[in-house]
Coordinates of C-alpha atoms in Angstrom, one line a residue:
Chain A
X34 CA -8.8 -31.3 77.2
X35 CA -11.0 -34.1 78.6
X36 CA -10.2 -33.1 82.1
X37 CA -12.8 -30.5 82.8
X38 CA -12.6 -28.9 86.2
X39 CA -14.6 -30.8 88.8
X40 CA -16.9 -28.0 89.8
X41 CA -20.6 -28.7 90.1
X42 CA -21.8 -26.4 87.4
X43 CA -19.9 -27.0 84.2
X44 CA -19.2 -30.6 83.4
X45 CA -21.6 -30.6 80.4
X46 CA -19.8 -30.9 77.1
X47 CA -21.9 -29.7 74.2
X48 CA -21.9 -31.0 70.6
X49 CA -20.4 -27.8 69.5
X50 CA -17.5 -28.3 71.8
X51 CA -16.9 -31.9 70.6
X52 CA -16.7 -30.6 67.0
X53 CA -14.5 -27.7 68.0
X54 CA -11.9 -29.9 69.8
X55 CA -12.1 -32.6 67.1
X56 CA -11.2 -30.0 64.5
X57 CA -8.5 -28.6 66.7
X58 CA -6.9 -32.0 67.1
X59 CA -7.0 -32.6 63.3
X60 CA -5.4 -29.2 62.8
X61 CA -2.6 -30.1 65.3
X62 CA -1.9 -33.3 63.5
X63 CA -1.7 -31.5 60.2
X64 CA 0.9 -29.2 61.6
X65 CA 2.9 -31.6 63.6
X66 CA 2.9 -34.7 61.5
X67 CA 5.1 -33.5 58.6
X68 CA 7.7 -32.2 61.1
X69 CA 7.5 -35.4 63.1
X70 CA 7.9 -37.4 59.9
X71 CA 11.2 -35.6 59.1
X72 CA 12.5 -36.5 62.5
X73 CA 11.8 -40.2 62.3
X74 CA 12.9 -40.3 58.7
X75 CA 16.2 -38.9 59.6
X76 CA 16.8 -42.0 61.9
X77 CA 15.5 -44.5 59.4
X78 CA 16.9 -46.7 56.7
X79 CA 16.4 -44.5 53.6
X80 CA 14.9 -47.3 51.5
X81 CA 12.3 -48.0 54.0
X82 CA 11.4 -44.3 53.9
X83 CA 11.2 -44.3 50.1
X84 CA 9.1 -47.5 50.1
X85 CA 6.5 -46.0 52.4
X86 CA 7.2 -48.2 55.4
X87 CA 7.9 -45.3 57.8
X88 CA 4.8 -43.8 59.3
X89 CA 4.8 -43.7 63.1
X90 CA 8.2 -45.0 64.2
X91 CA 11.6 -45.0 62.6
X92 CA 12.4 -48.2 60.7
X93 CA 15.8 -49.7 60.4
X94 CA 17.3 -47.3 62.9
X95 CA 20.5 -45.6 61.7
X96 CA 22.6 -42.6 62.4
X97 CA 24.2 -42.7 59.0
X98 CA 22.7 -39.4 57.9
X99 CA 24.1 -37.6 60.9
X100 CA 27.5 -39.3 60.4
X101 CA 27.4 -38.1 56.8
X102 CA 26.7 -34.6 58.0
X103 CA 29.8 -34.6 60.3
X104 CA 31.9 -35.2 57.2
X105 CA 30.4 -32.3 55.4
X106 CA 32.8 -29.5 56.2
X107 CA 30.7 -26.7 54.5
X108 CA 27.9 -27.3 56.9
X109 CA 30.1 -26.5 59.9
X110 CA 31.6 -23.5 58.3
X111 CA 28.0 -22.3 57.5
X112 CA 27.0 -23.0 61.1
X113 CA 29.8 -21.0 62.5
X114 CA 29.1 -18.1 60.1
X115 CA 25.4 -18.1 60.9
X116 CA 26.1 -18.0 64.6
X117 CA 28.5 -15.1 64.1
X118 CA 26.1 -13.1 61.9
X119 CA 23.2 -13.8 64.3
X120 CA 25.1 -12.8 67.5
X121 CA 26.7 -9.7 66.0
X122 CA 23.7 -8.7 64.0
X123 CA 21.3 -9.1 66.9
X124 CA 23.3 -7.1 69.3
X125 CA 24.0 -4.4 66.8
X126 CA 20.3 -4.3 65.6
X127 CA 19.1 -4.1 69.2
X128 CA 21.3 -1.1 70.0
X129 CA 20.4 0.8 66.8
X130 CA 16.7 0.1 66.8
X131 CA 15.9 0.3 70.5
X132 CA 17.8 3.6 71.1
X133 CA 16.2 5.2 68.0
X134 CA 12.8 4.0 69.1
X135 CA 13.3 5.5 72.5
X136 CA 14.2 8.9 71.1
X137 CA 11.2 8.8 68.9
X138 CA 8.9 7.9 71.8
X139 CA 9.8 11.2 73.6
X140 CA 7.2 13.9 73.0
X141 CA 9.8 16.6 73.7
X142 CA 12.0 15.5 70.8
X143 CA 12.2 18.4 68.4
X144 CA 11.6 17.1 64.9
X145 CA 9.9 13.9 66.1
X146 CA 7.3 13.9 63.3
X147 CA 10.0 14.4 60.7
X148 CA 12.2 11.6 61.9
X149 CA 9.2 9.2 62.2
X150 CA 8.3 9.9 58.6
X151 CA 11.9 9.7 57.6
X152 CA 12.0 6.1 58.7
X153 CA 8.4 5.0 57.8
X154 CA 8.9 6.2 54.2
X155 CA 11.5 3.5 53.7
X156 CA 8.9 0.9 54.5
X157 CA 6.9 1.7 51.4
X158 CA 9.5 3.0 49.0
X159 CA 13.0 1.7 48.3
X160 CA 15.7 1.9 45.7
X161 CA 15.2 -1.6 44.7
X162 CA 17.6 -4.5 44.1
X163 CA 20.1 -3.0 41.7
X164 CA 20.6 0.5 43.1
X165 CA 21.0 -1.1 46.6
X166 CA 23.5 -3.5 45.2
X167 CA 25.5 -0.8 43.5
X168 CA 25.5 1.3 46.7
X169 CA 26.8 -1.6 48.7
X170 CA 29.5 -2.3 46.1
X171 CA 30.5 1.4 46.1
X172 CA 31.0 1.2 49.9
X173 CA 33.2 -1.8 49.3
X174 CA 31.0 -4.0 51.5
X175 CA 30.4 -6.6 48.8
X176 CA 31.6 -10.0 49.9
X177 CA 32.6 -8.9 53.4
X178 CA 31.5 -10.0 56.9
X179 CA 30.0 -6.5 57.5
X180 CA 27.5 -6.7 54.6
X181 CA 25.6 -9.3 56.5
X182 CA 25.0 -7.2 59.5
X183 CA 25.4 -3.5 58.7
X184 CA 23.2 -2.4 55.8
X185 CA 20.0 -4.1 56.9
X186 CA 20.1 -3.5 60.7
X187 CA 17.5 -0.8 60.8
X188 CA 14.1 -2.5 60.9
X189 CA 11.4 0.2 60.9
X190 CA 8.6 -2.2 61.9
X191 CA 10.6 -3.3 65.0
X192 CA 11.3 0.3 65.8
X193 CA 7.7 1.3 65.7
X194 CA 6.8 -1.6 68.0
X195 CA 9.5 -0.6 70.4
X196 CA 8.4 3.1 70.3
X197 CA 4.9 2.1 71.1
X198 CA 6.2 0.1 74.0
X199 CA 8.2 3.0 75.4
X200 CA 5.2 5.3 75.0
X201 CA 2.8 3.1 76.8
X202 CA 5.0 1.5 79.5
X203 CA 7.5 4.1 80.6
X204 CA 5.8 6.8 82.6
X205 CA 6.8 10.3 81.6
X206 CA 7.0 11.4 85.3
X207 CA 10.0 9.2 85.6
X208 CA 12.0 11.4 83.3
X209 CA 10.8 14.6 85.0
X210 CA 12.0 13.2 88.3
X211 CA 15.3 12.1 86.9
X212 CA 15.8 15.4 85.3
X213 CA 15.3 17.2 88.6
X214 CA 18.0 15.0 90.1
X215 CA 20.3 16.2 87.4
X216 CA 20.3 13.0 85.3
X217 CA 21.0 13.4 81.6
X218 CA 19.2 11.7 78.7
X219 CA 21.8 9.1 78.1
X220 CA 22.3 8.1 81.7
X221 CA 18.5 8.0 82.1
X222 CA 18.1 5.7 79.1
X223 CA 20.8 3.3 80.1
X224 CA 20.2 3.2 83.8
X225 CA 16.5 3.5 84.1
X226 CA 14.7 2.9 80.8
X227 CA 16.6 -0.2 79.7
X228 CA 16.1 -2.1 82.9
X229 CA 12.4 -1.5 82.7
X230 CA 12.2 -2.7 79.1
X231 CA 13.3 -6.3 79.3
X232 CA 10.1 -7.5 77.6
X233 CA 10.6 -5.5 74.5
X234 CA 14.3 -6.2 74.4
X235 CA 13.6 -9.9 74.5
X236 CA 10.9 -9.7 71.8
X237 CA 13.0 -7.7 69.4
X238 CA 16.1 -9.7 70.1
X239 CA 14.4 -12.9 69.2
X240 CA 12.7 -11.4 66.1
X241 CA 16.0 -10.1 64.9
X242 CA 17.9 -13.3 65.8
X243 CA 15.3 -15.5 64.0
X244 CA 15.6 -13.2 61.0
X245 CA 19.4 -13.6 60.9
X246 CA 19.3 -17.3 61.5
X247 CA 16.9 -17.8 58.6
X248 CA 18.1 -15.3 56.1
X249 CA 19.6 -16.3 52.8
X250 CA 18.6 -13.6 50.4
X251 CA 21.4 -11.1 51.3
X252 CA 24.0 -13.8 51.4
X253 CA 22.9 -15.0 47.9
X254 CA 23.3 -11.5 46.5
X255 CA 26.2 -10.0 48.5
X256 CA 28.5 -12.9 49.2
X257 CA 30.8 -14.7 46.8
X258 CA 33.3 -16.4 49.1
X259 CA 32.0 -19.8 50.3
X260 CA 33.9 -19.3 53.5
X261 CA 31.5 -16.5 54.4
X262 CA 28.4 -18.4 53.5
X263 CA 25.8 -18.7 56.2
X264 CA 24.1 -22.0 56.9
X265 CA 21.0 -21.3 54.8
X266 CA 23.0 -20.9 51.6
X267 CA 24.8 -24.2 52.2
X268 CA 21.4 -25.8 52.9
X269 CA 20.0 -24.4 49.7
X270 CA 22.8 -26.2 47.9
X271 CA 22.2 -29.5 49.7
X272 CA 18.4 -29.4 49.7
X273 CA 17.4 -27.7 46.6
X274 CA 20.0 -26.9 43.9
X275 CA 22.0 -30.2 43.8
X276 CA 19.0 -32.5 44.1
X277 CA 20.4 -35.0 41.6
X278 CA 24.1 -34.4 41.7
X279 CA 25.0 -37.4 43.9
X280 CA 23.4 -39.6 41.3
X281 CA 26.4 -39.4 39.1
X282 CA 28.5 -42.5 38.5
X283 CA 27.1 -46.0 37.9
X284 CA 25.8 -49.0 39.5
X285 CA 25.6 -49.8 43.2
X286 CA 28.1 -47.2 44.4
X287 CA 25.9 -44.5 42.9
X288 CA 22.8 -46.0 44.4
X289 CA 24.4 -46.0 47.9
X290 CA 25.5 -42.4 47.4
X291 CA 22.1 -41.3 46.3
X292 CA 20.5 -43.0 49.3
X293 CA 22.9 -41.4 51.7
X294 CA 22.3 -38.0 50.1
X295 CA 18.6 -38.5 50.7
X296 CA 19.1 -39.4 54.3
X297 CA 21.3 -36.5 54.8
X298 CA 18.6 -34.2 53.6
X299 CA 16.4 -35.2 56.5
X300 CA 19.2 -34.8 59.1
X301 CA 20.3 -31.5 57.8
X302 CA 16.8 -30.1 58.2
X303 CA 16.8 -31.2 61.8
X304 CA 20.1 -29.8 62.8
X305 CA 19.4 -26.5 61.0
X306 CA 16.0 -26.0 62.7
X307 CA 16.7 -27.3 66.2
X308 CA 18.4 -24.2 67.6
X309 CA 15.5 -21.9 66.8
X310 CA 12.9 -24.4 67.9
X311 CA 14.7 -24.8 71.2
X312 CA 14.9 -21.1 72.0
X313 CA 11.4 -20.0 71.2
X314 CA 9.2 -21.7 73.8
X315 CA 11.2 -20.0 76.5
X316 CA 10.6 -16.6 75.1
X317 CA 7.1 -17.3 73.9
X318 CA 5.3 -15.3 76.6
X319 CA 7.4 -12.2 75.6
X320 CA 6.5 -13.0 72.0
X321 CA 2.8 -12.7 72.6
X322 CA 3.3 -9.5 74.6
X323 CA 5.3 -8.1 71.7
X324 CA 2.7 -8.9 69.1
X325 CA 0.1 -7.3 71.3
X326 CA 2.2 -4.1 71.5
X327 CA 2.6 -4.2 67.8
X328 CA -1.2 -4.5 67.4
X329 CA -1.7 -1.1 69.1
X330 CA 0.4 0.6 66.5
X331 CA 0.3 4.4 66.3
Chain J
X128 CA 5.0 33.9 64.1
X129 CA 7.1 30.9 63.4
X130 CA 10.1 32.9 62.3
X131 CA 10.1 34.9 65.5
X132 CA 13.8 34.8 66.7
X133 CA 12.5 34.1 70.2
X134 CA 10.8 31.0 68.9
X135 CA 13.8 29.8 67.1
X136 CA 15.9 30.5 70.1
X137 CA 13.6 28.4 72.3
X138 CA 13.6 25.5 69.8
X139 CA 17.4 25.5 69.7
X140 CA 17.4 25.5 73.5
X141 CA 15.1 22.5 73.5
X142 CA 17.3 20.7 71.1
X143 CA 20.4 21.5 73.1
X144 CA 18.9 20.4 76.3
X145 CA 17.9 17.0 74.8
X146 CA 21.1 16.5 72.8
X147 CA 21.3 13.0 74.2
X148 CA 18.2 11.9 72.3
X149 CA 19.9 12.9 69.0
X150 CA 22.9 10.8 69.9
X151 CA 20.5 7.8 70.3
X152 CA 18.8 8.6 67.1
X153 CA 22.0 9.1 65.1
X154 CA 23.1 5.6 64.2
X155 CA 19.7 4.6 62.8
X156 CA 19.4 7.9 60.8
X157 CA 22.9 7.5 59.4
X158 CA 22.3 3.8 58.3
X159 CA 19.0 4.7 56.8
X160 CA 20.5 7.6 54.8
X161 CA 23.3 5.4 53.5
X162 CA 21.5 2.2 52.8
X163 CA 17.9 3.3 52.1
X164 CA 18.0 6.9 50.8
X165 CA 21.2 6.7 48.8
X166 CA 19.9 3.8 46.7
X167 CA 16.7 5.8 46.0
X168 CA 18.9 8.2 44.1
X169 CA 20.2 5.2 42.2
X170 CA 16.7 4.7 40.9
X171 CA 17.7 7.2 38.2
X172 CA 19.5 4.5 36.3
X173 CA 16.2 3.2 35.2
X174 CA 16.1 6.3 33.0
X175 CA 19.7 6.1 31.9
X176 CA 22.0 3.9 29.9
X177 CA 23.9 3.0 33.0
X178 CA 27.6 2.3 32.5
X179 CA 29.6 1.4 35.6
X180 CA 32.6 3.4 34.2
X181 CA 30.6 6.6 34.0
X182 CA 28.7 6.2 37.2
X183 CA 25.1 7.2 37.8
X184 CA 25.5 10.9 37.3
X185 CA 27.4 10.9 34.1
X186 CA 25.7 8.0 32.3
X187 CA 23.6 9.2 29.3
X188 CA 19.9 9.6 29.6
X189 CA 17.7 6.9 28.0
X190 CA 14.3 8.3 28.7
X191 CA 11.6 5.6 29.0
X192 CA 13.5 3.2 26.7
X193 CA 13.8 0.5 29.3
X194 CA 10.2 0.8 30.4
X195 CA 9.1 0.4 26.8
X196 CA 11.4 -2.5 26.4
X197 CA 9.7 -4.2 29.3
X198 CA 6.2 -3.4 28.1
X199 CA 6.9 -4.9 24.8
X200 CA 8.7 -8.0 26.0
X201 CA 6.9 -11.3 26.1
X202 CA 7.7 -11.5 29.8
X203 CA 5.5 -8.5 30.5
X204 CA 2.1 -10.1 30.5
X205 CA 3.4 -13.4 31.9
X206 CA 5.2 -12.0 34.9
X207 CA 2.4 -9.6 35.8
X208 CA -0.2 -12.3 35.4
X209 CA 1.8 -14.7 37.6
X210 CA 2.5 -12.1 40.2
X211 CA -1.2 -11.1 40.3
X212 CA -2.4 -14.7 40.4
X213 CA -0.2 -15.6 43.3
X214 CA -0.9 -12.5 45.3
X215 CA -4.7 -12.5 44.8
X216 CA -4.7 -16.2 45.7
X217 CA -2.8 -15.4 48.9
X218 CA -5.1 -12.5 49.6
X219 CA -8.1 -14.8 49.5
X220 CA -6.6 -16.8 52.4
X221 CA -6.6 -13.7 54.5
X222 CA -9.6 -14.7 56.7
X223 CA -8.1 -18.1 57.7
X224 CA -6.1 -16.7 60.6
X225 CA -9.1 -14.9 61.8
X226 CA -11.1 -18.1 61.8
X227 CA -8.4 -19.8 63.7
X228 CA -8.4 -17.1 66.3
X229 CA -12.1 -17.3 66.7
X230 CA -11.7 -21.1 67.2
X231 CA -8.9 -20.7 69.8
X232 CA -11.0 -18.1 71.6
X233 CA -13.7 -20.7 72.0
X234 CA -11.4 -23.1 73.9
X235 CA -11.4 -23.2 77.6
X236 CA -8.2 -21.9 79.1
X237 CA -5.9 -24.7 80.0
X238 CA -3.2 -27.0 78.9
X239 CA -4.7 -28.0 75.6
X240 CA -5.2 -24.4 74.5
X241 CA -1.6 -23.6 75.4
X242 CA -0.3 -26.6 73.5
X243 CA -2.5 -25.8 70.5
X244 CA -1.0 -22.3 70.3
X245 CA 2.5 -23.3 70.8
X246 CA 2.3 -26.0 68.1
X247 CA 0.3 -23.8 65.7
X248 CA 3.0 -21.2 65.4
X249 CA 6.0 -23.5 65.4
X250 CA 6.2 -23.8 61.6
X251 CA 6.6 -20.0 61.4
X252 CA 10.2 -20.4 62.6
X253 CA 11.2 -22.8 59.8
X254 CA 13.4 -20.9 57.4
X255 CA 12.3 -20.5 53.8
X256 CA 15.1 -22.6 52.5
X257 CA 14.2 -25.4 54.9
X258 CA 10.6 -25.0 54.1
X259 CA 11.1 -25.4 50.4
X260 CA 13.5 -28.3 51.0
X261 CA 10.9 -29.9 53.2
X262 CA 8.3 -29.5 50.4
X263 CA 10.6 -31.0 47.8
X264 CA 11.2 -34.1 50.0
X265 CA 7.7 -34.6 51.2
X266 CA 6.0 -33.9 47.9
X267 CA 8.2 -36.2 45.8
X268 CA 5.8 -38.5 44.0
X269 CA 8.2 -41.4 44.1
X270 CA 9.9 -41.3 47.5
X271 CA 8.0 -38.7 49.5
X272 CA 5.4 -38.8 52.2
X273 CA 2.7 -37.6 49.8
X274 CA 3.8 -40.2 47.2
X275 CA 3.6 -42.9 49.8
X276 CA 0.1 -41.8 50.9
X277 CA -1.1 -42.0 47.4
X278 CA 0.4 -45.5 47.0
X279 CA -1.5 -46.7 50.1
X280 CA -4.6 -46.2 48.0
X281 CA -2.9 -47.5 44.9
X282 CA -2.9 -44.1 43.1
X283 CA -0.2 -42.2 41.4
X284 CA 0.7 -38.9 43.2
X285 CA 0.8 -35.7 41.2
X286 CA 4.1 -34.0 40.9
X287 CA 3.3 -31.0 43.1
X288 CA 6.7 -29.3 42.7
X289 CA 7.0 -29.8 39.0
X290 CA 3.7 -28.7 37.8
X291 CA 2.9 -25.3 36.3
X292 CA -0.8 -25.6 36.9
X293 CA -0.4 -26.4 40.6
X294 CA 2.3 -23.9 41.4
X295 CA 0.2 -21.2 42.9
X296 CA -1.8 -23.6 45.0
X297 CA 1.3 -25.2 46.4
X298 CA 2.8 -21.9 47.1
X299 CA -0.2 -20.4 48.8
X300 CA -1.3 -23.4 50.9
X301 CA 2.2 -24.2 52.1
X302 CA 2.3 -20.6 53.2
X303 CA -1.0 -21.0 55.0
X304 CA 0.4 -24.1 56.7
X305 CA 3.5 -22.3 57.8
X306 CA 2.1 -19.0 59.0
X307 CA -1.6 -19.4 59.9
X308 CA -0.9 -19.9 63.6
X309 CA 1.5 -17.0 63.8
X310 CA -0.8 -14.7 61.9
X311 CA -3.6 -15.5 64.2
X312 CA -1.8 -14.3 67.3
X313 CA -2.6 -10.7 66.6
X314 CA -6.3 -11.5 66.4
X315 CA -6.2 -13.7 69.5
X316 CA -4.6 -10.7 71.3
X317 CA -7.4 -8.4 70.1
X318 CA -10.0 -10.9 71.3
X319 CA -8.5 -11.2 74.7
X320 CA -9.1 -7.5 75.1
X321 CA -12.9 -8.0 74.9
X322 CA -14.6 -6.9 78.0
X323 CA -16.0 -10.2 79.7
X324 CA -19.1 -8.3 80.8
X325 CA -20.1 -8.2 77.2
X326 CA -20.3 -11.9 77.1
X327 CA -22.1 -12.1 80.4
X328 CA -24.7 -9.6 79.2
X329 CA -25.1 -11.6 76.0
X330 CA -25.6 -14.8 78.0
X331 CA -28.3 -13.1 80.1
X332 CA -30.0 -12.1 77.0
X333 CA -30.0 -15.7 75.8
X334 CA -27.3 -15.4 73.1
X335 CA -25.9 -18.7 71.9
X336 CA -22.2 -19.3 71.4
X337 CA -22.6 -18.6 67.7
X338 CA -24.4 -15.3 68.4
X339 CA -21.5 -14.2 70.6
X340 CA -19.0 -14.9 67.9
X341 CA -21.2 -13.2 65.3
X342 CA -22.1 -10.1 67.2
X343 CA -19.2 -9.6 69.7
X344 CA -16.0 -11.3 68.4
X345 CA -16.2 -10.5 64.7
X346 CA -17.0 -6.8 65.1
X347 CA -14.2 -6.6 67.6
X348 CA -11.7 -8.0 65.1
X349 CA -12.7 -5.8 62.2
X350 CA -10.5 -2.8 62.8
X351 CA -7.4 -4.9 63.2
X352 CA -8.4 -7.0 60.1
X353 CA -8.9 -4.0 57.9
X354 CA -5.6 -2.4 58.9
X355 CA -3.8 -5.6 58.1
X356 CA -5.8 -6.0 54.9
X357 CA -4.7 -2.5 53.7
X358 CA -1.1 -3.4 54.3
X359 CA -1.5 -6.6 52.4
X360 CA -3.2 -5.0 49.4
X361 CA -0.5 -2.4 49.3
X362 CA 2.0 -5.1 48.8
X363 CA -0.1 -6.9 46.3
X364 CA 2.6 -6.9 43.5
X365 CA 5.4 -7.4 46.0
X366 CA 5.2 -11.1 46.3
X367 CA 8.2 -12.4 48.1
X368 CA 11.2 -13.3 46.1
X369 CA 12.7 -15.9 48.4
X370 CA 10.2 -18.6 48.4
X371 CA 9.1 -18.4 44.7
X372 CA 12.8 -18.3 43.6
X373 CA 13.6 -21.4 45.6
X374 CA 10.5 -23.2 44.4
X375 CA 11.2 -22.4 40.7
X376 CA 12.4 -25.1 38.3
X377 CA 12.2 -25.8 34.6
X378 CA 8.9 -27.6 34.9
X379 CA 7.0 -24.8 36.6
X380 CA 8.7 -21.8 35.3
X381 CA 5.8 -20.8 33.1
X382 CA 3.7 -19.9 36.1
X383 CA 6.4 -19.2 38.6
X384 CA 8.3 -16.4 37.0
X385 CA 7.1 -13.3 38.9
X386 CA 8.3 -9.7 38.8
X387 CA 10.8 -10.0 41.6
X388 CA 12.5 -13.1 40.3
X389 CA 12.6 -11.6 36.9
X390 CA 14.2 -8.4 38.3
X391 CA 16.8 -10.5 39.9
X392 CA 17.6 -12.6 36.9
X393 CA 17.7 -9.6 34.5
X394 CA 19.7 -7.5 36.9
X395 CA 22.1 -9.6 38.8
X396 CA 22.4 -12.7 36.6
X397 CA 22.6 -11.0 33.3
X398 CA 23.8 -7.6 34.5
X399 CA 21.3 -5.4 32.7
X400 CA 21.2 -2.9 35.5
X401 CA 19.1 -0.2 33.9
X402 CA 16.5 -2.6 32.5
X403 CA 16.1 -4.4 35.8
X404 CA 15.8 -1.1 37.7
X405 CA 13.1 0.0 35.3
X406 CA 11.0 -3.2 36.0
X407 CA 11.6 -2.8 39.7
X408 CA 10.5 0.8 39.6
X409 CA 7.4 0.0 37.7
X410 CA 6.6 -2.6 40.3
X411 CA 7.1 -0.1 43.2
X412 CA 5.0 2.6 41.6
X413 CA 2.1 0.3 41.2
X414 CA 2.4 -0.9 44.8
X415 CA 2.5 2.6 46.0
X416 CA -0.6 3.6 43.9
X417 CA -2.5 0.5 45.2
X418 CA -1.6 1.3 48.8
X419 CA -2.8 4.9 48.5
X420 CA -6.0 3.8 46.7
X421 CA -6.9 1.2 49.2
X422 CA -6.1 3.5 52.1
X423 CA -8.4 6.2 50.6
X424 CA -11.2 3.8 50.1
X425 CA -10.9 2.5 53.6
X426 CA -10.8 6.0 55.0
X427 CA -14.0 6.8 53.1
X428 CA -16.0 3.7 54.0
X429 CA -14.7 2.6 57.4
X430 CA -12.7 5.2 59.3
X431 CA -9.7 3.0 59.3
X432 CA -6.6 4.2 57.6
X433 CA -2.8 4.0 57.9
X434 CA -2.4 7.8 57.9

């Protein structure tokens, strides 16, 4: 930010600019520091953290928290389940939403308006928690793998964004030409439209994947078997529900257990968040594109 | 004219020719019917004494019994007040992403600007569970970061997570922290669409930086802002279940019980299906009315509307 381009005309930095960048730097610190603190705390001696001796660098370096995690079988079961739900859910969600969005983008689709309304209505009105729960139970999906990916795969907002993308980025002449060459709708969609739509596929794919990676509500309601629990539900037990449980017992052993539990909380946050944080910078440019498309809704 | 057999014939022909499109549409339509529209029929149980053995259709009618039960319960004013406080408070933070976008727009393109954006929307990717876990850890008055900061100045930190009075503030501002960068993207995108010649013309006319923000940028953002505002108001009573539920504890329950958490507890934890559905329906209807109202107002005064 201090390296202004060395042209003759604009090296002058105004007061307004100084204020602007000072504010921006403060803002950055406010965002980054809590996250950074969790990282260094996960490598530090828990009592140093509790006593307020950890500020900039880890103190009393230790990997004990991560070692404790390795012993925690539930976390790895949750990890595995979340990866499964995310991969299957994302692929399925992409197929369902993108293909419907493409159909809706075609002006020559008879009943286009009706179908659009059919989907959009569900954004504003729904059966609510209990009727949805009863429906899912009636379909025998309660406490199954499928309940995590099937019922909630249609995301109307994503569909609208994709529809707008197809309307604005795929020229209608292309279809005319393909038609003359005797190409049907399905072949045209798979062979011509999809290869031209990498940007929107990347955006929706990541949106959906982040959603699955982070979701816990559906698991909380529709799953009973701990072997099906996604990571977030396990995390909830470690981070929020059982706050004090490891404090049982007496004396020094309990103290040690409590300290370890605290330390593990830092490490578990790190390992649960790292995958998402790693992916997104690479797809960031698509992300911006996607949001811009979303902005031109309708 | 519409019933002209020739017209119908032509429409059928058009459908037949594009049968492939209906194949593409089919999975989404089927899933929506099964998992969105079928439960809507289930809303009927709000007006019935639902018994699982009889099913929705055969359970006896109860009229408005469950609605009255809710209106007369002591949780009625409490949950509605809490829901309103939290959502109006969130609504008040609505301009913050806009301000951030205006700020980013003032930066010179370059590495810092890119870094700023990347960092500012990073927290958006933290899951709700981790976010609340983070808050519990950091806000702990005895061992957390905030507690330690207070200790530096020899003061005792407030118990942010265990205070009824502070609940809405903690909820709203942690949300701002997490999503402000992300929410600003859409405004940054809108600003990047501003024709540069507008700025040049303004410079020639002697406009200051502030003038340009005031007379070019802000008017540019208004349509986007109003659309988003309508959507937000439409969901005013629909404050998210997830974060509030995770943040709830015995100490803050007085101001943290909102409609959606109450629906969950009544319905799934104590199995009063009909009662829970009635509360939920009440909530949905009010949302719907609000949305239509705001949309009409906006149509009348500003030409922006959702439909």
